[in-house]
mmCIF file of C-alpha atoms in Angstrom:
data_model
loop_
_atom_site.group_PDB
_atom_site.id
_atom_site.type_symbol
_atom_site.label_atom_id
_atom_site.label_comp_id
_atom_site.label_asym_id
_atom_site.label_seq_id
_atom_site.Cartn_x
_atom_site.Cartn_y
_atom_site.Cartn_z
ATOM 1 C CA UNK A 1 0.000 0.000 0.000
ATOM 2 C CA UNK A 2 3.119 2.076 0.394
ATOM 3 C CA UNK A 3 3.187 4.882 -2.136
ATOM 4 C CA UNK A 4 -0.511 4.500 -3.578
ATOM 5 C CA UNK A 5 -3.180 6.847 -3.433
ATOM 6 C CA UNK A 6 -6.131 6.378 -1.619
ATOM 7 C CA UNK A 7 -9.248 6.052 -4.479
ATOM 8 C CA UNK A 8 -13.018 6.990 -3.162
ATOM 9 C CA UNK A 9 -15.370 4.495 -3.392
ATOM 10 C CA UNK A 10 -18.676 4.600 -4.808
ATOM 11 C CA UNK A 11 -18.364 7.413 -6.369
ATOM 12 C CA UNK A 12 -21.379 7.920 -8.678
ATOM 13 C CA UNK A 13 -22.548 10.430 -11.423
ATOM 14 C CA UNK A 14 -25.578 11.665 -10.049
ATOM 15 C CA UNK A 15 -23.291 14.335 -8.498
ATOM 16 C CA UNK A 16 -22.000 15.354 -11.880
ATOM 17 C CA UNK A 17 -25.764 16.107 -12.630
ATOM 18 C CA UNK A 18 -25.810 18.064 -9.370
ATOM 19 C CA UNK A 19 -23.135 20.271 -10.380
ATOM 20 C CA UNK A 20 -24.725 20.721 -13.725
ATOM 21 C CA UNK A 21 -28.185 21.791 -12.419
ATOM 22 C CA UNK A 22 -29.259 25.439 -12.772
ATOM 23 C CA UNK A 23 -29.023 27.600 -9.970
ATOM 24 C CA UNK A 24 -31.012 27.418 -7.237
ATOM 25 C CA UNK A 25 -33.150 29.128 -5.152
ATOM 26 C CA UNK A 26 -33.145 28.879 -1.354
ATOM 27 C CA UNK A 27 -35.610 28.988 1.004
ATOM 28 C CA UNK A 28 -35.551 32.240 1.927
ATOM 29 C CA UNK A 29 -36.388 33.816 -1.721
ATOM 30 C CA UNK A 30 -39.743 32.299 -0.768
ATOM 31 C CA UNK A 31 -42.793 34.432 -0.725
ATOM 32 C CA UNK A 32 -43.830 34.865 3.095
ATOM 33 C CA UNK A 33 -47.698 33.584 1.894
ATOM 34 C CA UNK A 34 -45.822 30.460 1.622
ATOM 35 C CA UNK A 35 -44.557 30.405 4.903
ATOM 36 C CA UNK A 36 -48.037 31.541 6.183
ATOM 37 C CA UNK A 37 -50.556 28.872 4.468
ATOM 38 C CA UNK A 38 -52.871 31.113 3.119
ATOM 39 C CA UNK A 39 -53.122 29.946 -0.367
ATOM 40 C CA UNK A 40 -53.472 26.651 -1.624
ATOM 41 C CA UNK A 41 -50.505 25.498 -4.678
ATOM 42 C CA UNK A 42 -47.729 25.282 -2.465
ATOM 43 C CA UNK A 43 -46.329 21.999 -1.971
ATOM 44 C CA UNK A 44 -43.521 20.572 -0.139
ATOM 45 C CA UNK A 45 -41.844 17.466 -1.664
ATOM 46 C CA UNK A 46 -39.680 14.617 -0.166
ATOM 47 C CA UNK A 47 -39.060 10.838 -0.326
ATOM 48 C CA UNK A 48 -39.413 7.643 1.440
ATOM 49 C CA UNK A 49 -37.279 5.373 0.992
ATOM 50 C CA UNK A 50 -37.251 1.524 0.551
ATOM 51 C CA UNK A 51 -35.638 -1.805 1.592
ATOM 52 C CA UNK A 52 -32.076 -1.563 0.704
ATOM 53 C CA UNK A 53 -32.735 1.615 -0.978
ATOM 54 C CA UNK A 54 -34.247 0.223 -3.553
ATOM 55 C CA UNK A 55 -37.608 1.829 -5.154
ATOM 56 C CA UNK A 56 -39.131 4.082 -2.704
ATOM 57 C CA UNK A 57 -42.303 6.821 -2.925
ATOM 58 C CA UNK A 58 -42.270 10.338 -3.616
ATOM 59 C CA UNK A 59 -44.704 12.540 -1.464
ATOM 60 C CA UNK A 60 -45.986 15.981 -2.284
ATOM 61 C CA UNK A 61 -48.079 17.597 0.431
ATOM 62 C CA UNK A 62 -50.140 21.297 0.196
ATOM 63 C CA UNK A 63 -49.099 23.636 2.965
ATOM 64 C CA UNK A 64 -52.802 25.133 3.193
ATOM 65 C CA UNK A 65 -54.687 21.867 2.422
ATOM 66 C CA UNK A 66 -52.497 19.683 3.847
ATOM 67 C CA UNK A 67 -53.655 17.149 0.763
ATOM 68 C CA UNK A 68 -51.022 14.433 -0.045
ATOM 69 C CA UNK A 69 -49.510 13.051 -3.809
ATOM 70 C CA UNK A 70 -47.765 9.754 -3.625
ATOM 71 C CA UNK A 71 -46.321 8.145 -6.506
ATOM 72 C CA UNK A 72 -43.831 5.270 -6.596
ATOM 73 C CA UNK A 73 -40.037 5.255 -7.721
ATOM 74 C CA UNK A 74 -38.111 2.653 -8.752
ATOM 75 C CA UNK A 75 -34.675 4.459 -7.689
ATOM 76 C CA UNK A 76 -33.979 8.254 -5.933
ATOM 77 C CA UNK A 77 -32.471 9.189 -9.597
ATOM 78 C CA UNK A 78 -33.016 12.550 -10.411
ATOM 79 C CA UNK A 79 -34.583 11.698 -13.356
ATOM 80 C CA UNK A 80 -36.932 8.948 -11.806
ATOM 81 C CA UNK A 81 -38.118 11.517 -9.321
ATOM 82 C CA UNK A 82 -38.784 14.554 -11.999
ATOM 83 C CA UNK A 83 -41.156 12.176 -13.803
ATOM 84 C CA UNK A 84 -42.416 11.558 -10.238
ATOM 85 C CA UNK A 85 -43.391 15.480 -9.667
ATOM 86 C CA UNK A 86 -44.358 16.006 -13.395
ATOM 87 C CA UNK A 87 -46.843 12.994 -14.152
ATOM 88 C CA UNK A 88 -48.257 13.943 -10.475
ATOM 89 C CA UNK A 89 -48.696 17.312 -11.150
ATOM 90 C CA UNK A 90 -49.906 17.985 -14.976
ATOM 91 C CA UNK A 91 -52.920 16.750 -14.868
ATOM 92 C CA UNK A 92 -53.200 20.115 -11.939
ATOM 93 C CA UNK A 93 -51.922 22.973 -13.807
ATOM 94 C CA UNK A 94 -53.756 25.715 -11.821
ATOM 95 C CA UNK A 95 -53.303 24.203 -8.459
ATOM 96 C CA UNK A 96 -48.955 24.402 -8.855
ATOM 97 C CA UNK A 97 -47.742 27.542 -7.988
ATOM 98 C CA UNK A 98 -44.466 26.423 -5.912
ATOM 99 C CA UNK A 99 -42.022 23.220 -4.439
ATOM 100 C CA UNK A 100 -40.117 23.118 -1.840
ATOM 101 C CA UNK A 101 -37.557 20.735 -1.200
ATOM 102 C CA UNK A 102 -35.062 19.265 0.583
ATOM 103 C CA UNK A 103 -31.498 19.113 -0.930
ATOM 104 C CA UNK A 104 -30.789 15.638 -1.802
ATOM 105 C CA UNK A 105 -29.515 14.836 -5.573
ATOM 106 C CA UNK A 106 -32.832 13.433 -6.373
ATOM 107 C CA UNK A 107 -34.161 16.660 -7.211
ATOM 108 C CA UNK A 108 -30.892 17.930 -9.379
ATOM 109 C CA UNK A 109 -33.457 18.443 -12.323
ATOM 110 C CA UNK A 110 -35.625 20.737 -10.501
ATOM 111 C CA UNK A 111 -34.956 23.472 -13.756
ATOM 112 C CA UNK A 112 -36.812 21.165 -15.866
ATOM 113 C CA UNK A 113 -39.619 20.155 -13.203
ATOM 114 C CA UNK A 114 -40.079 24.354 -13.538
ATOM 115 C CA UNK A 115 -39.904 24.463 -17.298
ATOM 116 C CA UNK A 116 -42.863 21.659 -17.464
ATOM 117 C CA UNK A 117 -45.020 22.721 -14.768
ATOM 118 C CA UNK A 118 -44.901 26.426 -15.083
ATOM 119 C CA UNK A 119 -43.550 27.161 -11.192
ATOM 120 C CA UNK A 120 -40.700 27.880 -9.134
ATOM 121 C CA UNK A 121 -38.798 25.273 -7.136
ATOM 122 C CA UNK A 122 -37.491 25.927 -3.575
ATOM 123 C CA UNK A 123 -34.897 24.269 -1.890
ATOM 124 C CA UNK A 124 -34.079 24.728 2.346
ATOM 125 C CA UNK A 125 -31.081 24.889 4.026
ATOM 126 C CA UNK A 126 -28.969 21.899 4.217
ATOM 127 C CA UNK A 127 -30.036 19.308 7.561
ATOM 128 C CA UNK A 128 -32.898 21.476 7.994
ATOM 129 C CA UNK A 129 -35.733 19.071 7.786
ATOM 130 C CA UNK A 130 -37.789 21.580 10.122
ATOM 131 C CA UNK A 131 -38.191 23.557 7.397
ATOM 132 C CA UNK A 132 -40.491 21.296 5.428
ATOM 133 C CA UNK A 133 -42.295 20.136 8.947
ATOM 134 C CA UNK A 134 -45.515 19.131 7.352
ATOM 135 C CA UNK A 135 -43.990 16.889 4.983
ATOM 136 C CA UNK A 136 -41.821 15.526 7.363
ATOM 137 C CA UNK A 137 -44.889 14.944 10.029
ATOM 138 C CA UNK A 138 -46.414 13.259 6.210
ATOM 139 C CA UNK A 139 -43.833 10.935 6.163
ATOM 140 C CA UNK A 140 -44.474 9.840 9.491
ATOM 141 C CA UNK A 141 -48.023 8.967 9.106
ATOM 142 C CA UNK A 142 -47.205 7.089 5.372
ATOM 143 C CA UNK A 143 -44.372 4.754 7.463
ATOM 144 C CA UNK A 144 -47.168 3.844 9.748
ATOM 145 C CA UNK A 145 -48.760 1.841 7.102
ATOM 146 C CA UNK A 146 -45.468 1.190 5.439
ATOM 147 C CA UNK A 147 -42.846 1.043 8.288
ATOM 148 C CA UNK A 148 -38.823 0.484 7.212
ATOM 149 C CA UNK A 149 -37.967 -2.165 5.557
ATOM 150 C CA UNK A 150 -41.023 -1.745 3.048
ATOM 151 C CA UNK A 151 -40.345 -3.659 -0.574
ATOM 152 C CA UNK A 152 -42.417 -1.047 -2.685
ATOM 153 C CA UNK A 153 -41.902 -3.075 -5.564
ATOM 154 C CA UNK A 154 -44.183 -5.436 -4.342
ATOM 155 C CA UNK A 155 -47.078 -2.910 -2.850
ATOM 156 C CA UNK A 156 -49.639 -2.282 -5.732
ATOM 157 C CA UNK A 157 -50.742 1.248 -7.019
ATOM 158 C CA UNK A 158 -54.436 0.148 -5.324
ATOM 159 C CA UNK A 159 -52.627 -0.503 -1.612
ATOM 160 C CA UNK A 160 -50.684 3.058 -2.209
ATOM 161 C CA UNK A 161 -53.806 5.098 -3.565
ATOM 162 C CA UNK A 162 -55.892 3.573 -0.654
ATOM 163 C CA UNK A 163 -53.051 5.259 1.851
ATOM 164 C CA UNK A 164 -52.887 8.279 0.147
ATOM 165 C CA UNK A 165 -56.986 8.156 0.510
ATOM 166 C CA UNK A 166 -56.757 7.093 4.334
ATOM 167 C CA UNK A 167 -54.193 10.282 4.985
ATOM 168 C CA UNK A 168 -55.944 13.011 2.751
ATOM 169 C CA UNK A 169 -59.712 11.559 5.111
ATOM 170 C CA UNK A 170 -57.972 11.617 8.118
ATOM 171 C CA UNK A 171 -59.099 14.502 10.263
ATOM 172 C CA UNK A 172 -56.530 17.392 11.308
ATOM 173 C CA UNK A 173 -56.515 19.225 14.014
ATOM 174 C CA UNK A 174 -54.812 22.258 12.445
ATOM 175 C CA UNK A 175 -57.826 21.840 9.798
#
């Protein structure tokens, strides 16, 4: 081993596409009615992961309506998760008006998610998950009916639109 440099493992292009990504725009550009919940079209966007991080869902929530989006990944790629947001999302083009999400590489090709739906795309601070608390608290409630561990390979778009049903019923208290 004498003499030889050390060579990082696992090193993967996703962060190439990272680097490559457009600009963007923290949380604090944000308009405060955002911040506020007084309009509906805001969303906040994460993912769940699944076993051996392999396949996983993507959640959208509404700050105002606190109404939830899944749809199912088969990887966190960046590109796996823009066709995520935009085959959630155009069938809604009135109801988009912002994203916010968390910083992770899966959302590297937020400029086209933008282009396609007509909005802006918000990212907060890095380990800040506080800043997207409802989504967060979201995530919470969806591992209660699909704790760790989860294959979502094998869990059928019927099982994940009944969830998404049972969470978007569920009563609120901030509602």
């Amino acid at each position: 081993h004498r003499g030889k440099k050390y060579k990082k493992r696992n090193v993967k292009t996703r962060k190439r596409i990272w680097k490559e990504a457009k600009t963007r725009k923290s949380i604090d550009e944000r308009p405060s009615i955002v911040a506020e919940g007084m309009e509906i079209g805001h969303w906040e966007g994460d993912t769940v992961e699944g076993k051996g991080h392999q396949g996983g869902l993507g959640t959208f929530v509404d700050i105002k309506s606190k109404f939830l989006i899944m749809r199912k990944v088969q990887d966190k790629s960046s590109k796996e998760m823009k066709n995520a947001v935009i085959n959630g999302f155009k069938n809604y083009p009135g109801i988009v008006k912002s994203f916010t999400f968390d910083n992770g590489t899966e959302f590297a090709l937020h400029d086209q998610i933008e282009k396609e739906l007509e909005t802006t795309v918000y990212f907060a601070h890095p380990y800040s998950p506080w800043e997207r608390g409802l989504n967060e608290n979201t995530n919470g409630l969806i591992r209660k009916f699909f704790p760790k561990g989860t294959d979502f390979s094998k869990v059928t778009d019927e099982e994940l639109l009944r969830v998404q049903n049972l969470i978007n019923e569920r009563p609120r208290k901030s509602l």
